[in-house]
XYZ file of C-alpha atoms in Angstrom:
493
model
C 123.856 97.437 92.895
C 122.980 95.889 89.434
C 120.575 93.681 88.949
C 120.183 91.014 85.857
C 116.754 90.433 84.217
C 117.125 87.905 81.142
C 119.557 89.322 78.777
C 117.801 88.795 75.951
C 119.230 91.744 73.843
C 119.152 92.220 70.275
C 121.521 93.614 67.763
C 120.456 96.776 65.591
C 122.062 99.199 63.100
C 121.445 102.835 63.674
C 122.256 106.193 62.287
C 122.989 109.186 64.341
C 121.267 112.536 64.158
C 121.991 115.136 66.675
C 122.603 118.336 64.848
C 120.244 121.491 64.792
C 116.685 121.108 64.908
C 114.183 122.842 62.488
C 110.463 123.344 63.579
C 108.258 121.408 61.211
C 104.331 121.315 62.225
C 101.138 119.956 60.564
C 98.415 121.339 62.552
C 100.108 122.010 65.736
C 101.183 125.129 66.883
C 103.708 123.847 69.882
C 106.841 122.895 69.750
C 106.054 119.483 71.831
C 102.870 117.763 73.088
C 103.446 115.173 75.578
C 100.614 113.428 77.036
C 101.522 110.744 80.404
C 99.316 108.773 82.455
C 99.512 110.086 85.378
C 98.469 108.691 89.310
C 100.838 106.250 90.725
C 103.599 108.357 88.889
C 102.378 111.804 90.201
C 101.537 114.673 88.250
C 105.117 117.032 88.053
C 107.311 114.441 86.812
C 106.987 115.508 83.209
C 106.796 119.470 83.891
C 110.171 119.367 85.711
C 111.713 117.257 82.831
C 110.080 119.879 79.974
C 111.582 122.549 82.593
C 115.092 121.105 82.691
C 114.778 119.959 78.925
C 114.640 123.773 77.580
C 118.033 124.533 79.039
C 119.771 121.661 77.755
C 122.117 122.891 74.374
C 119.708 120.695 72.019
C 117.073 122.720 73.574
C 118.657 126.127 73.267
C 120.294 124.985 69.440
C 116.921 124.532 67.976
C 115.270 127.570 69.900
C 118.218 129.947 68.379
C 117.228 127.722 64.865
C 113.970 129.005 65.084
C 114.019 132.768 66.854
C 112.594 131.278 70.016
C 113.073 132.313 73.331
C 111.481 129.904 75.093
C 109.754 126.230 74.080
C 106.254 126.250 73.522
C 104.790 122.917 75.373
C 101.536 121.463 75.668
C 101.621 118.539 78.726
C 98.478 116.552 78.418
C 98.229 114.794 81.962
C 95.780 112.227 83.035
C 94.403 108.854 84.728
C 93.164 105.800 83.223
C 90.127 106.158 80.182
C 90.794 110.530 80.943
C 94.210 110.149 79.278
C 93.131 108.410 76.385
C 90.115 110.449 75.793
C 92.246 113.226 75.696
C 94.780 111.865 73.410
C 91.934 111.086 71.008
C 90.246 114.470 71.428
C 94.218 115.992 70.783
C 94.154 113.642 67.815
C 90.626 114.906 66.434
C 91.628 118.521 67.441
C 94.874 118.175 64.348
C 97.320 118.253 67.740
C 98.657 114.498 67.747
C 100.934 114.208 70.452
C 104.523 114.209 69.971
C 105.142 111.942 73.217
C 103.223 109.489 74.311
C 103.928 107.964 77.923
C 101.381 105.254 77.732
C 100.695 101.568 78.383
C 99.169 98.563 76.899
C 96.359 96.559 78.628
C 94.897 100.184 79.161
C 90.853 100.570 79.065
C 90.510 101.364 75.453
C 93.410 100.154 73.777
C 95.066 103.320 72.970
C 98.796 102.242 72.459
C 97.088 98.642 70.899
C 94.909 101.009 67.993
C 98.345 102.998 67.364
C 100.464 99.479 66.750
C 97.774 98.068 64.581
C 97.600 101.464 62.573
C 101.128 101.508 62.369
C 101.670 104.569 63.813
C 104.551 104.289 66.032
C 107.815 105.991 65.300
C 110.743 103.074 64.800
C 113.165 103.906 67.606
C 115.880 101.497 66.977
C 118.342 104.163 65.202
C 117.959 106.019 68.678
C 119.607 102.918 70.528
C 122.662 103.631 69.517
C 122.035 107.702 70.228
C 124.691 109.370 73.214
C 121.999 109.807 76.139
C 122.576 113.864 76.777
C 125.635 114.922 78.067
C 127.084 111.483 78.416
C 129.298 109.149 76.100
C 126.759 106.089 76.746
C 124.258 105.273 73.791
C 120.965 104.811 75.109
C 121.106 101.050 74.075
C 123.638 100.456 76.449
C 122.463 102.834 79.013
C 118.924 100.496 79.514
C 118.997 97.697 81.717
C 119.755 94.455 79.585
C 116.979 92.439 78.839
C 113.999 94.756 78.200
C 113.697 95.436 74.795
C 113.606 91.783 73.122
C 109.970 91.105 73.844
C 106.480 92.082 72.180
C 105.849 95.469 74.065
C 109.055 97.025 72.662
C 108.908 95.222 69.412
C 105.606 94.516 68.482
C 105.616 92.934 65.619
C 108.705 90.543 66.383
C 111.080 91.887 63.786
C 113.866 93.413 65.873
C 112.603 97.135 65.669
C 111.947 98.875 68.793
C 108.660 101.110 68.523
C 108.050 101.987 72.370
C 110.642 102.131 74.979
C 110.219 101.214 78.542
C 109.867 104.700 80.851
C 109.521 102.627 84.426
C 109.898 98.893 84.842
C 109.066 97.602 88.062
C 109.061 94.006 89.649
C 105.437 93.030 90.109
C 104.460 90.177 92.508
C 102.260 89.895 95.598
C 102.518 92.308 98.049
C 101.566 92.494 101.990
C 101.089 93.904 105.331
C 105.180 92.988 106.857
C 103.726 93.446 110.147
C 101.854 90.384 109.500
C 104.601 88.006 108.456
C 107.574 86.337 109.588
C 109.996 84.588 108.052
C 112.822 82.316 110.175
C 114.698 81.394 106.887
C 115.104 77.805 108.451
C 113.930 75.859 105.922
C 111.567 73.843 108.431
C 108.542 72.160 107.504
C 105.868 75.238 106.709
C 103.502 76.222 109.780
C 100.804 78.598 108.785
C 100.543 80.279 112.277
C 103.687 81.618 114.413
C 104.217 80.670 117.942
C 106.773 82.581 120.615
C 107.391 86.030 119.700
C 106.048 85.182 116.267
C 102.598 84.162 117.970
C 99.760 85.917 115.555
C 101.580 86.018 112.546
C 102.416 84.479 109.385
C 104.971 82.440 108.041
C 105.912 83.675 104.281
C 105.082 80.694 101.666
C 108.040 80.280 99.639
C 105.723 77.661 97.513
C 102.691 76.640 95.757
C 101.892 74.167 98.985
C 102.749 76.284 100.992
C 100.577 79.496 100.051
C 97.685 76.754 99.763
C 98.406 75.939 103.073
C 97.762 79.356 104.217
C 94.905 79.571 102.606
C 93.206 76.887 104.484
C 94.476 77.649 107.733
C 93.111 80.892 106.856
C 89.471 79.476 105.771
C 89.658 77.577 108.805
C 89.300 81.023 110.674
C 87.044 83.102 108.738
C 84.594 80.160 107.867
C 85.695 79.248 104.235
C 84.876 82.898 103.965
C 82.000 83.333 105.506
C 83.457 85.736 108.681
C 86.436 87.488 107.025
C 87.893 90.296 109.150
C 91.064 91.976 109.790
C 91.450 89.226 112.690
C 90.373 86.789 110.196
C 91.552 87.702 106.933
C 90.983 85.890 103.663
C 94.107 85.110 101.553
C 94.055 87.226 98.513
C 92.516 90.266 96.868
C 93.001 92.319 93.380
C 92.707 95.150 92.541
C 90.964 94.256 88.993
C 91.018 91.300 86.660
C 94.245 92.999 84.288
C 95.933 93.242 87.439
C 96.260 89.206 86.699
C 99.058 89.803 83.485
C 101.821 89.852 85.600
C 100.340 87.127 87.522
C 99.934 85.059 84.871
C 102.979 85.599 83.327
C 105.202 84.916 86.300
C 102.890 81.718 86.747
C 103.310 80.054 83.475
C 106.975 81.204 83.368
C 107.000 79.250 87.080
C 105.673 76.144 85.836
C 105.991 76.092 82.150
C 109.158 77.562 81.714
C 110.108 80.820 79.276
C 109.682 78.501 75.883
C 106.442 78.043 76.449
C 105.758 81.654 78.459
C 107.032 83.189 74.528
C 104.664 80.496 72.740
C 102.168 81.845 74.929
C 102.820 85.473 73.851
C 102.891 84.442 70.362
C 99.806 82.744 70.120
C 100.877 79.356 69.862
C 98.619 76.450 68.340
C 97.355 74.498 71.645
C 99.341 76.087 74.313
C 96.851 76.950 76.974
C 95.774 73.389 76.719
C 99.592 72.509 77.511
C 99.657 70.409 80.762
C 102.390 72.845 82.487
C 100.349 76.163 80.955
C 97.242 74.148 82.320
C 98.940 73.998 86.023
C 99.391 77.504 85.712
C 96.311 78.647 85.215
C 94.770 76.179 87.681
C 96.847 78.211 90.491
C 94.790 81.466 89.133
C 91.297 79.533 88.595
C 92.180 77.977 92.780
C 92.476 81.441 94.082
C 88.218 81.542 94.250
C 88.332 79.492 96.850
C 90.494 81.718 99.102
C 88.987 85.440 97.784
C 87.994 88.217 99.860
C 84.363 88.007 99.806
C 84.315 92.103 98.608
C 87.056 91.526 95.517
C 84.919 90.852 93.045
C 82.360 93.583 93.261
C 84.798 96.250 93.888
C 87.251 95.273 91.209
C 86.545 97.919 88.822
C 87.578 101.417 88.072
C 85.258 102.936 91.080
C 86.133 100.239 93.826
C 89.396 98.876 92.525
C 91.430 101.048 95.579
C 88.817 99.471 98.451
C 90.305 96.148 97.264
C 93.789 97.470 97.978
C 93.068 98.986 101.380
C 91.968 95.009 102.346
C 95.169 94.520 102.580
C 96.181 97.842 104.627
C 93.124 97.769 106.672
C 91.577 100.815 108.450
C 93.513 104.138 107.632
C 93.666 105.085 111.198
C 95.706 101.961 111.684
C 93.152 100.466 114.080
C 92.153 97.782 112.480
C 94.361 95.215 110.132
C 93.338 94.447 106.424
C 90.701 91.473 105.589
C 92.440 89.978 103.021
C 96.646 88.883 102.921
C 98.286 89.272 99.103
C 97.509 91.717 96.432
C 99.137 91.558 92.780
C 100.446 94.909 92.160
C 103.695 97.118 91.066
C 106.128 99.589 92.514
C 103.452 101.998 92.386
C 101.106 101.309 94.932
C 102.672 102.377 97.890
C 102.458 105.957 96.450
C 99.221 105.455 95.103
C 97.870 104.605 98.674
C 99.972 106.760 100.677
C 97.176 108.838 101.628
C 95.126 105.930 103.090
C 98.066 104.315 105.027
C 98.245 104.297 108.328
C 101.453 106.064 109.434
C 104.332 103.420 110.428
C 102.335 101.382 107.645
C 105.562 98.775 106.216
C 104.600 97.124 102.970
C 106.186 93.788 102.153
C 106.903 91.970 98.335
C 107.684 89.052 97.444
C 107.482 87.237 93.956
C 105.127 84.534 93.191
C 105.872 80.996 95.073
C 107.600 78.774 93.256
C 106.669 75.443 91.620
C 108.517 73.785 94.348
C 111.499 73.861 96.601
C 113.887 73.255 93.999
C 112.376 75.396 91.503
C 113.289 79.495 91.373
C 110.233 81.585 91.209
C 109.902 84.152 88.470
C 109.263 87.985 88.965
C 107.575 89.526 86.061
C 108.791 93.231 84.914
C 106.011 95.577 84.219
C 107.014 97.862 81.259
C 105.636 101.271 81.188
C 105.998 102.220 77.885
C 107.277 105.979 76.154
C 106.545 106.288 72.067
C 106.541 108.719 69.679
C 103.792 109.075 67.229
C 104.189 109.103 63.236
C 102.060 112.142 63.080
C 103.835 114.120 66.110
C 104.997 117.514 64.888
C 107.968 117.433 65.959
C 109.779 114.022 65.713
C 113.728 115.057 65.713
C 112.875 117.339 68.569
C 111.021 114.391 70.677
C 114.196 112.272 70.080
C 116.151 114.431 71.727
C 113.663 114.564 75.153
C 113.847 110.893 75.145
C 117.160 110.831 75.147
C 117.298 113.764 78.116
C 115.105 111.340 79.613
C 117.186 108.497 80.002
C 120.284 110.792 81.281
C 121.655 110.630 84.369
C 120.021 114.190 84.816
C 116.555 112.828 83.669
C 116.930 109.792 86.073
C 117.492 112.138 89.167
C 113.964 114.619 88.449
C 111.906 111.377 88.159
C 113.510 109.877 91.250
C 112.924 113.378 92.865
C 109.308 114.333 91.416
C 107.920 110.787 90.901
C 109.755 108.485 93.211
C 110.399 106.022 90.935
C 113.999 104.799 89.126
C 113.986 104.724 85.577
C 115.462 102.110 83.566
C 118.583 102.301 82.878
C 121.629 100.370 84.791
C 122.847 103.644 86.332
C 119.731 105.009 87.820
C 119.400 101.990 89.594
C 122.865 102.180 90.828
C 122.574 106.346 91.892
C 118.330 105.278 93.372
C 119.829 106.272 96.900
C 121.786 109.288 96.327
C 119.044 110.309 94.016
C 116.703 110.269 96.896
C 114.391 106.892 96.309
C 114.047 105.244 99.757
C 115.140 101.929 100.466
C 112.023 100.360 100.418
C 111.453 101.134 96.967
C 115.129 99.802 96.216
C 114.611 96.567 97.870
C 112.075 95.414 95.780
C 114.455 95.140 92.474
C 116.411 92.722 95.217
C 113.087 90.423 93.877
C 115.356 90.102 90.744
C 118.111 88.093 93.029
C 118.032 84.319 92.793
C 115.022 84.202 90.690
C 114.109 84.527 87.232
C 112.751 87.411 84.929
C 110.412 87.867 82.510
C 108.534 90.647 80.571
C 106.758 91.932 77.420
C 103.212 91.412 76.235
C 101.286 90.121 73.331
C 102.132 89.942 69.885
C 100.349 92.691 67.930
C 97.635 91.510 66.061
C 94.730 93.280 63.944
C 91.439 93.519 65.208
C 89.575 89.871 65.777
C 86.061 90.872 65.383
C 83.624 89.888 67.993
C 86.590 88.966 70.169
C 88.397 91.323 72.774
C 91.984 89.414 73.709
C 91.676 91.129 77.441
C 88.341 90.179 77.897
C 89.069 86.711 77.437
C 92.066 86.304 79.611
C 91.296 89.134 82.551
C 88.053 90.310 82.419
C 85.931 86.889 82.517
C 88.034 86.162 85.421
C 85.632 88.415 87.654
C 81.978 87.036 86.062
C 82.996 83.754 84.619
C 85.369 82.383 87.236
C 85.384 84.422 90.419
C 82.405 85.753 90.055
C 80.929 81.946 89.207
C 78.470 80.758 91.922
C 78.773 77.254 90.808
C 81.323 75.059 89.227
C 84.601 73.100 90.722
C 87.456 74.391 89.425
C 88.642 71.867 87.074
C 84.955 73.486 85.611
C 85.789 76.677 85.822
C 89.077 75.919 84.040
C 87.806 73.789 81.543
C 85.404 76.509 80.195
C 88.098 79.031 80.255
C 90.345 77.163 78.865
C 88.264 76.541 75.907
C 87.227 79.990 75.457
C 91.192 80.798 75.273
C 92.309 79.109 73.066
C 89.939 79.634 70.645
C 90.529 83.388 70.812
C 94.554 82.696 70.319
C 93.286 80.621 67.458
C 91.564 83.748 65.614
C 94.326 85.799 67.119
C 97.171 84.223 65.716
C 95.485 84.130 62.534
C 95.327 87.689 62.515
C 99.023 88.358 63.872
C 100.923 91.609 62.068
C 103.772 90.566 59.890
């Protein structure tokens, strides 16, 4: 089962480099440091890989090389702002990781501060690399379209710096027990009747999930009585949970041309009519909030907004609010707080309209290698043991999650992953893809990209207690574009 995301795949010239390794250092005494964020991923994933690594005959080449018996590995493991601390403190310490299995749009701008410093290894002579033990280059061996965007290229000249680890469809995701959906075609009714009598009918569009929304207020009180019997629409988990929302919404009703001008910083593009009906659809979900979102979204409270939408633990009681934006993760990340029986539903974003396909953004994890690594030819040769058909089946087995490349998708079964972790790349069928992030840019002083476009969603717009939202859009619309202004201005060449 293969499925297509835009092929947007470059060309690139490599060389090839797989003989005996010599140990070179500059401060570190290990053979490797790898450092992962760790949580929805689990904690063994990269153990088990170091573990299975060391027998490999790249492994045991450079630890005969070097009158080794065994490889010497520090694993640096650790959630949100921990991780990064520690990778600074590493850094500070004269032990710069070797590995780095970390993601933009992260609390302090760890991977962001290594692209503007320039210190990411260029990866595009690996592309072209035999994966271990197979005759497939690691270029081929990825699934098509994820490496012609701004996360794997940052500055937009066709070299690859990080590589994706896990890519997962992100969209809005639900309680199934509380949906139906008759696949009729019919004209949309917010409320089943018959043996669909207390539940609700999937929106499939923008009127449609509006509609649902005020059947729902209708309930609750515009809000006012939310329960699990009368839930409000939507939830987050925190305001940078919104870049795959955003993306997949301007991608829905601006199309991809304009989704890369927005990427790129474009001169008046989130004052661009279709942009603008895209981010109306985020400023409109106020109206239709869980009355608890805002004050919870935030590293302490930012899993109380995702249990609104699993309700009580016990399974007594059903969640208070319908949709949250999330990835592939969050099942495993709230496994312990699920009820058992618990089935989770996805779904993309609605579309613009019935004749329009929706669009399913791709969250990239990313996996780099840092300039000042110890270690560099022997870190090559993990990522490529990563991206084997070997690596695939210890992170299917120790983190649940498929890897991507096209043959760990097509082995996710056999390698364990369940089926309703393999049904959500079926979000890929039909509809459109998209991915990447912004182009890398210097530092804008006085101005913090993320802040601007997530994090004044939860005081200035959702967190607003007056203002109609053509207000509420109008000031944030002002606010971003003169950011991309002094962004673009300041965009690495």
């Amino acid at each position: 089962m293969k499925k297509k995301l835009i092929a947007l795949f470059s060309a690139v010239t490599v060389l090839s480099s797989t003989g005996m390794l010599a140990a070179c250092g500059d401060g570190s005494d290990h053979d490797l440091t790898i450092a992962f964020l760790s949580g929805g991923r689990g904690e063994t994933y990269v153990g088990a890989l170091v573990e299975a690594f060391e027998q490999t005959t790249w492994a045991q080449e450079y630890l005969t090389a070097n009158e080794k018996e065994s490889l010497d590995v520090e694993i640096i493991p650790g959630g949100g702002g921990v991780i990064e601390d520690s990778v600074r403190n590493a850094i500070n310490s004269d032990n710069t990781p070797d590995v780095l299995f970390l993601n933009y749009n992260m609390q302090n701008s760890t991977t962001e501060a290594f692209v503007r410093a320039r210190q990411l290894v260029d990866l595009t002579d690996l592309l072209k690399e035999n994966v271990y033990g197979e005759e497939t280059t690691l270029g081929d061996k990825l699934v098509p379209g994820l490496l012609s965007n701004y996360t794997t290229q940052p500055y937009g000249d066709g070299h690859t710096y990080t590589l994706p680890a896990f890519y997962s469809p992100t969209g809005l995701w639900y309680d199934a027990s509380r949906f139906y959906d008759d696949g009729k075609g019919d004209e949309y009714t917010p409320a089943g009747t018959g043996e669909n009598a207390g539940k609700y009918e999937l929106p499939k569009t923008w009127a449609e999930f509006w509609a649902l929304g005020d059947y729902l207020n209708t309930q609750n009180g515009n809000l006012s009585s939310v329960t699990g019997n009368t839930p409000a629409l939507f939830t987050y988990p925190t305001a940078g949970y919104f870049d795959g929302f955003i993306y997949s919404a301007v991608a829905g009703m601006a199309g991809t041309d304009k989704f890369m001008q927005m990427l790129g910083y474009a001169d008046g593009i989130w004052e661009d009519e279709d942009v603008q009906d895209a981010l109306e659809i985020v400023v409109r979900l106020k109206d239709y909030l869980e009355p608890n979102t805002v004050a919870q979204a935030n590293t302490d409270g930012f899993q109380q907004n995702q249990q609104a939408v699993i309700g009580s633990a016990d399974g007594t009681t059903k969640g208070t609010a319908l949709f949250v934006p999330n990835g592939d993760w969050l099942p495993g990340e709230m496994a312990k707080s699920t009820p058992e029986g618990y089935e989770w539903g996805f779904m993309p974003l609605p579309s613009k309209d019935d004749n329009t396909m929706s669009y399913v953004n791709t969250y990239l994890e990313n996996v780099y290698l840092h300039t000042d690594g110890s270690n560099i030819d022997l870190a090559k040769q993990f990522l490529l043991f990563y991206y084997s058909d070997q690596g695939a089946a210890i992170v299917a087995r120790e983190a649940s999650a498929i890897i991507p490349t096209q043959d760990a998708l097509e082995n996710a079964k056999a390698n364990g992953i369940s089926d309703s972790t393999i049904d959500l790349y079926n979000a890929y069928d039909g509809n459109g893809a998209v991915s990447g992030s912004f182009a890398a840019t210097n530092t804008v002083t006085g101005v913090i990209w993320n802040d601007v476009l997530y994090n004044d969603l939860n005081t200035n717009v959702f967190g607003a207690t007056t203002g109609s939202t053509a207000e509420l859009l109008a000031a944030w619309t002002e606010k971003l574009e003169s950011a991309s202004d002094q962004y673009r201005a300041q965009i690495i060449k």
